mmCIF file of C-alpha atoms in Angstrom:
data_model
loop_
_atom_site.group_PDB
_atom_site.id
_atom_site.type_symbol
_atom_site.label_atom_id
_atom_site.label_comp_id
_atom_site.label_asym_id
_atom_site.label_seq_id
_atom_site.Cartn_x
_atom_site.Cartn_y
_atom_site.Cartn_z
ATOM 1 C CA UNK A 999 0.000 0.000 0.000
ATOM 2 C CA UNK A 1000 1.222 3.487 -0.746
ATOM 3 C CA UNK A 1001 -0.017 7.000 -1.171
ATOM 4 C CA UNK A 1002 1.209 9.801 -3.355
ATOM 5 C CA UNK A 1003 1.506 13.554 -3.275
ATOM 6 C CA UNK A 1004 2.046 15.992 -6.164
ATOM 7 C CA UNK A 1005 4.086 19.174 -6.177
ATOM 8 C CA UNK A 1006 4.763 21.512 -9.089
ATOM 9 C CA UNK A 1007 7.582 24.005 -9.531
ATOM 10 C CA UNK A 1008 7.990 26.589 -12.280
ATOM 11 C CA UNK A 1009 11.163 28.349 -13.355
ATOM 12 C CA UNK A 1010 11.387 32.057 -12.644
ATOM 13 C CA UNK A 1011 10.792 33.010 -16.269
ATOM 14 C CA UNK A 1012 7.480 31.133 -16.350
ATOM 15 C CA UNK A 1013 4.693 33.171 -17.863
ATOM 16 C CA UNK A 1014 1.365 32.416 -16.262
ATOM 17 C CA UNK A 1015 -0.805 34.633 -18.422
ATOM 18 C CA UNK A 1016 0.048 33.180 -21.828
ATOM 19 C CA UNK A 1017 2.979 31.680 -23.680
ATOM 20 C CA UNK A 1018 5.210 33.727 -25.945
ATOM 21 C CA UNK A 1019 4.408 33.740 -29.648
ATOM 22 C CA UNK A 1020 7.941 32.606 -30.522
ATOM 23 C CA UNK A 1021 10.751 30.694 -28.751
ATOM 24 C CA UNK A 1022 11.224 30.592 -25.903
ATOM 25 C CA UNK A 1023 7.519 29.852 -25.682
ATOM 26 C CA UNK A 1024 7.788 29.548 -21.932
ATOM 27 C CA UNK A 1025 10.083 28.324 -19.148
ATOM 28 C CA UNK A 1026 10.341 25.046 -17.328
ATOM 29 C CA UNK A 1027 7.881 23.040 -15.247
ATOM 30 C CA UNK A 1028 8.830 20.271 -12.822
ATOM 31 C CA UNK A 1029 6.165 17.890 -11.552
ATOM 32 C CA UNK A 1030 7.140 15.690 -8.608
ATOM 33 C CA UNK A 1031 4.945 12.811 -7.517
ATOM 34 C CA UNK A 1032 6.254 11.441 -4.249
ATOM 35 C CA UNK A 1033 5.197 7.973 -3.143
ATOM 36 C CA UNK A 1034 5.047 7.082 0.542
ATOM 37 C CA UNK A 1035 4.458 3.841 2.348
ATOM 38 C CA UNK A 1036 1.200 3.795 4.215
ATOM 39 C CA UNK A 1037 1.193 2.714 7.827
ATOM 40 C CA UNK A 1038 -1.559 1.167 9.875
ATOM 41 C CA UNK A 1039 -1.464 4.101 12.256
ATOM 42 C CA UNK A 1040 -2.539 7.236 10.367
ATOM 43 C CA UNK A 1041 -0.631 9.375 12.879
ATOM 44 C CA UNK A 1042 2.684 7.813 11.847
ATOM 45 C CA UNK A 1043 4.256 9.159 8.708
ATOM 46 C CA UNK A 1044 5.043 6.651 6.036
ATOM 47 C CA UNK A 1045 8.522 6.364 4.616
ATOM 48 C CA UNK A 1046 9.261 8.142 1.352
ATOM 49 C CA UNK A 1047 9.776 5.400 -1.213
ATOM 50 C CA UNK A 1048 10.445 7.285 -4.428
ATOM 51 C CA UNK A 1049 9.778 10.461 -6.382
ATOM 52 C CA UNK A 1050 8.680 10.445 -10.011
ATOM 53 C CA UNK A 1051 9.935 13.590 -11.707
ATOM 54 C CA UNK A 1052 8.639 15.007 -14.973
ATOM 55 C CA UNK A 1053 10.670 17.924 -16.297
ATOM 56 C CA UNK A 1054 8.882 19.710 -19.113
ATOM 57 C CA UNK A 1055 10.746 22.195 -21.276
ATOM 58 C CA UNK A 1056 8.664 24.733 -23.197
ATOM 59 C CA UNK A 1057 11.572 26.530 -24.875
ATOM 60 C CA UNK A 1058 11.022 25.307 -28.437
ATOM 61 C CA UNK A 1059 7.643 23.601 -28.100
ATOM 62 C CA UNK A 1060 4.554 25.438 -26.951
ATOM 63 C CA UNK A 1061 3.154 22.156 -25.625
ATOM 64 C CA UNK A 1062 6.387 21.221 -23.859
ATOM 65 C CA UNK A 1063 8.863 18.356 -24.219
ATOM 66 C CA UNK A 1064 9.047 16.117 -21.169
ATOM 67 C CA UNK A 1065 11.644 13.925 -19.529
ATOM 68 C CA UNK A 1066 10.364 11.545 -16.870
ATOM 69 C CA UNK A 1067 12.448 9.555 -14.410
ATOM 70 C CA UNK A 1068 12.411 8.300 -10.832
ATOM 71 C CA UNK A 1069 14.681 9.140 -7.933
ATOM 72 C CA UNK A 1070 14.790 7.203 -4.685
ATOM 73 C CA UNK A 1071 18.232 7.313 -3.070
ATOM 74 C CA UNK A 1072 19.241 10.358 -1.058
ATOM 75 C CA UNK A 1073 22.573 12.013 -1.747
ATOM 76 C CA UNK A 1074 22.955 10.443 -5.173
ATOM 77 C CA UNK A 1075 23.130 12.538 -8.355
ATOM 78 C CA UNK A 1076 20.593 11.566 -10.999
ATOM 79 C CA UNK A 1077 21.036 12.606 -14.607
ATOM 80 C CA UNK A 1078 18.027 14.086 -16.370
ATOM 81 C CA UNK A 1079 17.540 11.819 -19.380
ATOM 82 C CA UNK A 1080 17.048 13.310 -22.810
ATOM 83 C CA UNK A 1081 13.578 12.360 -24.114
ATOM 84 C CA UNK A 1082 13.456 9.615 -26.713
ATOM 85 C CA UNK A 1083 11.478 11.803 -29.136
ATOM 86 C CA UNK A 1084 12.034 15.453 -29.967
ATOM 87 C CA UNK A 1085 15.212 15.450 -27.927
ATOM 88 C CA UNK A 1086 16.586 18.333 -30.008
ATOM 89 C CA UNK A 1087 13.843 20.493 -28.524
ATOM 90 C CA UNK A 1088 14.749 19.480 -24.987
ATOM 91 C CA UNK A 1089 17.285 22.066 -23.859
ATOM 92 C CA UNK A 1090 18.012 20.914 -20.290
ATOM 93 C CA UNK A 1091 21.722 20.151 -19.954
ATOM 94 C CA UNK A 1092 24.560 20.322 -17.468
ATOM 95 C CA UNK A 1093 25.691 23.743 -16.264
ATOM 96 C CA UNK A 1094 28.913 23.188 -18.180
ATOM 97 C CA UNK A 1095 26.989 22.351 -21.331
ATOM 98 C CA UNK A 1096 27.041 19.121 -23.265
ATOM 99 C CA UNK A 1097 25.972 16.450 -20.804
ATOM 100 C CA UNK A 1098 22.674 16.051 -19.039
ATOM 101 C CA UNK A 1099 21.518 18.204 -16.139
ATOM 102 C CA UNK A 1100 21.364 16.642 -12.707
ATOM 103 C CA UNK A 1101 19.135 16.479 -9.635
ATOM 104 C CA UNK A 1102 19.459 14.848 -6.250
ATOM 105 C CA UNK A 1103 17.382 14.425 -3.126
ATOM 106 C CA UNK A 1104 18.938 15.358 0.179
ATOM 107 C CA UNK A 1105 17.717 14.225 3.583
ATOM 108 C CA UNK A 1106 17.747 16.867 6.301
ATOM 109 C CA UNK A 1107 16.179 16.954 9.773
ATOM 110 C CA UNK A 1108 13.459 19.201 8.376
ATOM 111 C CA UNK A 1109 12.589 16.902 5.506
ATOM 112 C CA UNK A 1110 13.762 15.610 2.167
ATOM 113 C CA UNK A 1111 14.647 18.287 -0.380
ATOM 114 C CA UNK A 1112 15.018 18.199 -4.151
ATOM 115 C CA UNK A 1113 18.180 19.901 -5.433
ATOM 116 C CA UNK A 1114 18.497 20.854 -9.092
ATOM 117 C CA UNK A 1115 21.478 21.927 -11.158
ATOM 118 C CA UNK A 1116 21.154 22.456 -14.885
ATOM 119 C CA UNK A 1117 20.892 24.862 -17.803
ATOM 120 C CA UNK A 1118 18.060 25.282 -20.232
ATOM 121 C CA UNK A 1119 16.683 27.713 -22.749
ATOM 122 C CA UNK A 1120 17.627 29.237 -26.068
ATOM 123 C CA UNK A 1121 21.134 28.565 -27.320
ATOM 124 C CA UNK A 1122 21.766 32.297 -27.344
ATOM 125 C CA UNK A 1123 20.415 32.811 -23.829
ATOM 126 C CA UNK A 1124 20.912 29.791 -21.591
ATOM 127 C CA UNK A 1125 19.474 30.061 -18.108
ATOM 128 C CA UNK A 1126 20.914 28.291 -15.069
ATOM 129 C CA UNK A 1127 18.889 26.801 -12.231
ATOM 130 C CA UNK A 1128 20.639 25.910 -9.001
ATOM 131 C CA UNK A 1129 19.394 25.032 -5.530
ATOM 132 C CA UNK A 1130 16.600 23.465 -3.541
ATOM 133 C CA UNK A 1131 13.130 23.735 -4.993
ATOM 134 C CA UNK A 1132 10.882 21.273 -3.136
ATOM 135 C CA UNK A 1133 10.489 19.753 0.291
ATOM 136 C CA UNK A 1134 8.826 16.388 0.801
ATOM 137 C CA UNK A 1135 6.969 15.508 3.970
ATOM 138 C CA UNK A 1136 3.631 13.980 4.801
ATOM 139 C CA UNK A 1137 1.156 16.596 5.921
ATOM 140 C CA UNK B 1174 14.862 31.287 10.586
ATOM 141 C CA UNK B 1175 14.852 35.041 10.103
ATOM 142 C CA UNK B 1176 17.635 35.377 7.557
ATOM 143 C CA UNK B 1177 19.763 33.293 5.226
ATOM 144 C CA UNK B 1178 23.488 33.887 5.547
ATOM 145 C CA UNK B 1179 24.999 34.015 2.084
ATOM 146 C CA UNK B 1180 28.646 34.394 1.255
ATOM 147 C CA UNK B 1181 29.727 35.375 -2.239
ATOM 148 C CA UNK B 1182 33.186 34.057 -3.146
ATOM 149 C CA UNK B 1183 35.020 35.234 -6.229
ATOM 150 C CA UNK B 1184 36.949 32.287 -7.647
ATOM 151 C CA UNK B 1185 36.763 33.638 -11.176
ATOM 152 C CA UNK B 1186 39.624 34.705 -13.393
ATOM 153 C CA UNK B 1187 38.053 38.091 -13.966
ATOM 154 C CA UNK B 1188 40.516 40.921 -14.562
ATOM 155 C CA UNK B 1189 37.931 43.638 -15.238
ATOM 156 C CA UNK B 1190 36.805 44.293 -11.659
ATOM 157 C CA UNK B 1191 33.297 43.312 -12.739
ATOM 158 C CA UNK B 1192 30.234 44.106 -10.678
ATOM 159 C CA UNK B 1193 27.958 41.284 -9.579
ATOM 160 C CA UNK B 1194 24.286 42.157 -9.370
ATOM 161 C CA UNK B 1195 21.675 40.305 -7.338
ATOM 162 C CA UNK B 1196 17.968 40.906 -7.662
ATOM 163 C CA UNK B 1197 14.590 39.298 -7.144
ATOM 164 C CA UNK B 1198 11.649 39.131 -9.452
ATOM 165 C CA UNK B 1199 8.256 40.230 -8.229
ATOM 166 C CA UNK B 1200 6.295 37.197 -9.384
ATOM 167 C CA UNK B 1201 3.094 39.210 -9.261
ATOM 168 C CA UNK B 1202 4.554 40.919 -12.342
ATOM 169 C CA UNK B 1203 5.583 39.310 -15.619
ATOM 170 C CA UNK B 1204 9.158 38.086 -15.941
ATOM 171 C CA UNK B 1205 11.421 40.344 -18.035
ATOM 172 C CA UNK B 1206 9.653 43.431 -16.787
ATOM 173 C CA UNK B 1207 11.534 45.981 -14.729
ATOM 174 C CA UNK B 1208 13.487 44.776 -11.714
ATOM 175 C CA UNK B 1209 15.574 46.593 -9.132
ATOM 176 C CA UNK B 1210 19.267 45.911 -8.518
ATOM 177 C CA UNK B 1211 18.884 44.816 -4.884
ATOM 178 C CA UNK B 1212 22.549 44.222 -4.220
ATOM 179 C CA UNK B 1213 25.620 45.075 -6.262
ATOM 180 C CA UNK B 1214 28.914 43.572 -5.175
ATOM 181 C CA UNK B 1215 31.785 45.828 -6.219
ATOM 182 C CA UNK B 1216 35.568 45.598 -6.034
ATOM 183 C CA UNK B 1217 35.428 41.989 -4.839
ATOM 184 C CA UNK B 1218 38.795 40.777 -6.050
ATOM 185 C CA UNK B 1219 39.895 37.287 -6.917
ATOM 186 C CA UNK B 1220 39.499 34.941 -3.906
ATOM 187 C CA UNK B 1221 37.805 37.731 -1.934
ATOM 188 C CA UNK B 1222 34.479 36.977 -0.320
ATOM 189 C CA UNK B 1223 31.483 39.147 0.443
ATOM 190 C CA UNK B 1224 29.057 37.965 3.154
ATOM 191 C CA UNK B 1225 25.513 39.296 3.167
ATOM 192 C CA UNK B 1226 22.112 38.507 4.623
ATOM 193 C CA UNK B 1227 18.884 37.636 2.892
ATOM 194 C CA UNK B 1228 16.154 38.305 5.440
ATOM 195 C CA UNK B 1229 12.945 36.363 5.055
ATOM 196 C CA UNK B 1230 10.853 39.444 5.774
ATOM 197 C CA UNK B 1231 10.626 42.530 3.652
ATOM 198 C CA UNK B 1232 9.348 46.028 4.275
ATOM 199 C CA UNK B 1233 7.013 48.262 2.306
ATOM 200 C CA UNK B 1234 6.953 52.018 2.026
ATOM 201 C CA UNK B 1235 5.118 54.576 -0.058
ATOM 202 C CA UNK B 1236 5.824 58.063 -1.306
ATOM 203 C CA UNK B 1237 3.213 60.614 -2.325
ATOM 204 C CA UNK B 1238 3.158 63.278 -5.008
ATOM 205 C CA UNK B 1239 4.431 65.866 -2.517
ATOM 206 C CA UNK B 1240 7.699 63.964 -2.131
ATOM 207 C CA UNK B 1241 6.909 62.547 1.305
ATOM 208 C CA UNK B 1242 8.171 59.057 2.177
ATOM 209 C CA UNK B 1243 6.439 56.900 4.783
ATOM 210 C CA UNK B 1244 8.377 54.769 7.270
ATOM 211 C CA UNK B 1245 9.170 51.229 6.161
ATOM 212 C CA UNK B 1246 6.667 48.731 7.588
ATOM 213 C CA UNK B 1247 7.425 45.016 7.832
ATOM 214 C CA UNK B 1248 5.030 43.107 5.627
ATOM 215 C CA UNK B 1249 3.915 39.503 5.879
ATOM 216 C CA UNK B 1250 2.280 37.446 3.152
ATOM 217 C CA UNK B 1251 -1.423 38.165 2.898
ATOM 218 C CA UNK B 1252 -1.230 41.650 4.372
ATOM 219 C CA UNK B 1253 -2.320 44.860 2.690
ATOM 220 C CA UNK B 1254 -1.357 48.431 3.442
ATOM 221 C CA UNK B 1255 -3.408 51.542 2.759
ATOM 222 C CA UNK B 1256 -2.010 54.964 1.966
ATOM 223 C CA UNK B 1257 -4.587 57.485 3.127
ATOM 224 C CA UNK B 1258 -4.887 61.063 4.285
ATOM 225 C CA UNK B 1259 -5.024 61.360 8.066
ATOM 226 C CA UNK B 1260 -5.340 64.496 10.135
ATOM 227 C CA UNK B 1261 -1.543 64.648 10.175
ATOM 228 C CA UNK B 1262 -1.109 64.128 6.441
ATOM 229 C CA UNK B 1263 -0.546 61.115 4.187
ATOM 230 C CA UNK B 1264 0.271 57.917 6.085
ATOM 231 C CA UNK B 1265 0.721 54.230 5.277
ATOM 232 C CA UNK B 1266 -1.046 51.821 7.584
ATOM 233 C CA UNK B 1267 -1.776 48.098 7.808
ATOM 234 C CA UNK B 1268 -5.208 47.539 6.329
ATOM 235 C CA UNK B 1269 -8.005 45.647 8.015
ATOM 236 C CA UNK B 1270 -8.798 44.166 4.613
ATOM 237 C CA UNK B 1271 -6.157 41.570 3.715
ATOM 238 C CA UNK B 1272 -4.553 41.087 0.331
ATOM 239 C CA UNK B 1273 -6.494 39.189 -2.291
ATOM 240 C CA UNK B 1274 -3.929 36.372 -2.257
ATOM 241 C CA UNK B 1275 -2.459 34.907 0.946
ATOM 242 C CA UNK B 1276 0.922 34.786 -0.810
ATOM 243 C CA UNK B 1277 1.019 38.443 -1.790
ATOM 244 C CA UNK B 1278 1.387 41.851 -0.187
ATOM 245 C CA UNK B 1279 -0.586 44.804 -1.450
ATOM 246 C CA UNK B 1280 -0.043 48.556 -1.138
ATOM 247 C CA UNK B 1281 -3.197 50.479 -1.984
ATOM 248 C CA UNK B 1282 -3.610 54.112 -2.814
ATOM 249 C CA UNK B 1283 -6.606 55.181 -0.718
ATOM 250 C CA UNK B 1284 -5.926 58.888 -1.235
ATOM 251 C CA UNK B 1285 -8.687 60.863 -2.875
ATOM 252 C CA UNK B 1286 -6.176 62.782 -4.970
ATOM 253 C CA UNK B 1287 -2.590 62.210 -6.074
ATOM 254 C CA UNK B 1288 -0.545 59.257 -7.271
ATOM 255 C CA UNK B 1289 1.832 57.291 -5.039
ATOM 256 C CA UNK B 1290 4.872 55.085 -5.521
ATOM 257 C CA UNK B 1291 5.057 51.803 -3.578
ATOM 258 C CA UNK B 1292 8.440 50.320 -2.691
ATOM 259 C CA UNK B 1293 9.691 47.073 -1.137
ATOM 260 C CA UNK B 1294 12.920 46.777 0.822
ATOM 261 C CA UNK B 1295 14.883 43.760 1.990
ATOM 262 C CA UNK B 1296 17.682 44.273 4.505
ATOM 263 C CA UNK B 1297 17.321 48.012 4.022
ATOM 264 C CA UNK B 1298 17.929 47.904 0.278
ATOM 265 C CA UNK B 1299 15.375 48.651 -2.393
ATOM 266 C CA UNK B 1300 13.982 45.398 -3.790
ATOM 267 C CA UNK B 1301 11.052 46.401 -5.987
ATOM 268 C CA UNK B 1302 9.051 49.471 -6.842
ATOM 269 C CA UNK B 1303 5.744 50.263 -8.493
ATOM 270 C CA UNK B 1304 5.322 53.858 -9.573
ATOM 271 C CA UNK B 1305 2.414 56.081 -10.484
ATOM 272 C CA UNK B 1306 -0.389 54.350 -8.637
ATOM 273 C CA UNK B 1307 -3.476 56.501 -9.079
ATOM 274 C CA UNK B 1308 -6.108 56.704 -6.318
ATOM 275 C CA UNK B 1309 -7.923 53.374 -6.138
ATOM 276 C CA UNK B 1310 -5.015 51.449 -7.640
ATOM 277 C CA UNK B 1311 -2.753 49.026 -5.819
ATOM 278 C CA UNK B 1312 0.694 47.510 -6.112
ATOM 279 C CA UNK B 1313 1.003 43.759 -5.639
ATOM 280 C CA UNK B 1314 4.237 42.159 -4.456
ATOM 281 C CA UNK B 1315 5.133 38.482 -4.205
ATOM 282 C CA UNK B 1316 8.630 37.110 -3.799
ATOM 283 C CA UNK B 1317 9.732 33.488 -3.811
ATOM 284 C CA UNK B 1318 12.936 32.413 -2.039
ATOM 285 C CA UNK B 1319 14.972 32.794 -5.217
ATOM 286 C CA UNK B 1320 17.630 35.254 -6.252
ATOM 287 C CA UNK B 1321 19.070 36.053 -9.650
ATOM 288 C CA UNK B 1322 22.794 36.677 -9.885
ATOM 289 C CA UNK B 1323 24.998 37.765 -12.752
ATOM 290 C CA UNK B 1324 27.844 39.949 -13.928
ATOM 291 C CA UNK B 1325 26.594 43.290 -15.209
ATOM 292 C CA UNK B 1326 28.443 46.527 -15.698
ATOM 293 C CA UNK B 1327 27.259 50.045 -14.914
ATOM 294 C CA UNK B 1328 24.502 49.081 -12.499
ATOM 295 C CA UNK B 1329 24.235 50.482 -9.007
ATOM 296 C CA UNK B 1330 22.169 49.342 -6.057
ATOM 297 C CA UNK B 1331 18.623 50.624 -6.323
ATOM 298 C CA UNK B 1332 18.832 51.083 -10.090
ATOM 299 C CA UNK B 1333 15.824 50.007 -12.067
ATOM 300 C CA UNK B 1334 17.024 47.534 -14.679
ATOM 301 C CA UNK B 1335 15.282 47.121 -17.994
ATOM 302 C CA UNK B 1336 14.700 43.838 -19.800
ATOM 303 C CA UNK B 1337 17.939 44.199 -21.787
ATOM 304 C CA UNK B 1338 19.993 44.212 -18.590
ATOM 305 C CA UNK B 1339 17.866 41.551 -16.909
ATOM 306 C CA UNK B 1340 18.412 39.225 -19.863
ATOM 307 C CA UNK B 1341 22.156 39.265 -19.071
ATOM 308 C CA UNK B 1342 21.483 37.727 -15.654
ATOM 309 C CA UNK B 1343 20.792 34.088 -16.305
ATOM 310 C CA UNK B 1344 21.437 32.272 -13.036
ATOM 311 C CA UNK B 1345 18.576 31.615 -10.665
ATOM 312 C CA UNK B 1346 19.494 30.359 -7.196
ATOM 313 C CA UNK B 1347 16.747 28.621 -5.250
ATOM 314 C CA UNK B 1348 17.057 29.123 -1.506
ATOM 315 C CA UNK B 1349 14.253 26.914 -0.177
ATOM 316 C CA UNK B 1350 15.138 25.666 3.322
ATOM 317 C CA UNK B 1351 18.709 26.999 3.228
ATOM 318 C CA UNK B 1352 20.112 28.700 6.344
ATOM 319 C CA UNK B 1353 23.550 29.493 4.937
ATOM 320 C CA UNK B 1354 25.549 28.864 1.790
ATOM 321 C CA UNK B 1355 28.476 30.062 -0.274
ATOM 322 C CA UNK B 1356 27.797 31.373 -3.772
ATOM 323 C CA UNK B 1357 30.937 30.699 -5.747
ATOM 324 C CA UNK B 1358 31.650 32.506 -8.999
ATOM 325 C CA UNK B 1359 34.041 30.959 -11.508
ATOM 326 C CA UNK B 1360 34.940 31.576 -15.150
ATOM 327 C CA UNK B 1361 35.841 34.833 -16.845
ATOM 328 C CA UNK B 1362 39.369 35.996 -17.447
ATOM 329 C CA UNK B 1363 41.337 37.232 -20.421
ATOM 330 C CA UNK B 1364 42.573 35.397 -23.477
ATOM 331 C CA UNK B 1365 41.484 32.391 -25.433
ATOM 332 C CA UNK B 1366 40.941 30.215 -22.355
ATOM 333 C CA UNK B 1367 38.295 32.565 -20.972
ATOM 334 C CA UNK B 1368 34.950 30.939 -20.171
ATOM 335 C CA UNK B 1369 31.624 32.471 -19.291
ATOM 336 C CA UNK B 1370 30.947 33.312 -15.670
ATOM 337 C CA UNK B 1371 29.274 30.548 -13.698
ATOM 338 C CA UNK B 1372 27.805 30.347 -10.204
ATOM 339 C CA UNK B 1373 27.494 27.401 -7.827
ATOM 340 C CA UNK B 1374 26.246 26.770 -4.305
ATOM 341 C CA UNK B 1375 28.730 25.301 -1.818
ATOM 342 C CA UNK B 1376 28.844 24.674 1.946
ATOM 343 C CA UNK B 1377 25.081 24.573 2.103
ATOM 344 C CA UNK B 1378 23.491 24.393 5.541
ATOM 345 C CA UNK B 1379 19.820 23.700 5.955
ATOM 346 C CA UNK B 1380 17.512 24.090 8.909
#
């Protein structure tokens, strides 16, 4: 038995009103679905089992190009896979360029946090994202 | 946690004594619109560091068309402030009517006549401003725990930066849950081996 919780994060250049008419159509969206064990006692928090991440890049596609993967081990760097299709429109890469961007989950006394480190965006205007963007706990 | 302790470290190869600008985007406004240079780090030589605080709270203030500036009032998410004419003159006061959104702070012009400017400050430095609010209008401020950092020339603290300058600042640092961290700048330098400036978080402590 398990239960899940969704969180969404948007990059700072995200336009909520409407997308641009030309690239970059919009910024980046990260959907995290965290899966927890359920316990018999509802007062006891279940253990975080895994987090399914979907990183959607709207730079060159108004509908977004997504990369989906799962993270489960704390402290370990996970590469953001290039999507199988339309991977030329997926601009997320390492901060040094070339390779894939990375994420990791870090366990702290106050919870488990998602750390991101990558570049994305137009070739002529790459944007960098660094730092902690989400915290995972059971409410 | 009242403030995040940040420490800028210059590990770049820069030989131009470049200025490093830090600002925040008011997410109640569209990205790429005007932003204020909240902090400008100057004369920070190679291997120098520059500690500074990022307080979680910010303050709001207003100025009227007569050139009067109100005191800075600490604002919390969901609060609204009214600028109105009292028996002593124009004053800014916490409103009994909260902001429309629990994540935003509003400054409303409740004067019967005359435009106002609404300003936000963090750690005593100008963070955002909305000018020319006519009676009945309001400024809306919302800040996420994120800062933008980049190398920009000819910008001073408190300057309003246009979209052309903002587009040169491409690094967004997310500070969620952080109590202290080093922001390390690398890259730059003269000659053919020069690389673009890059920023990284190191020595991160979390609450």
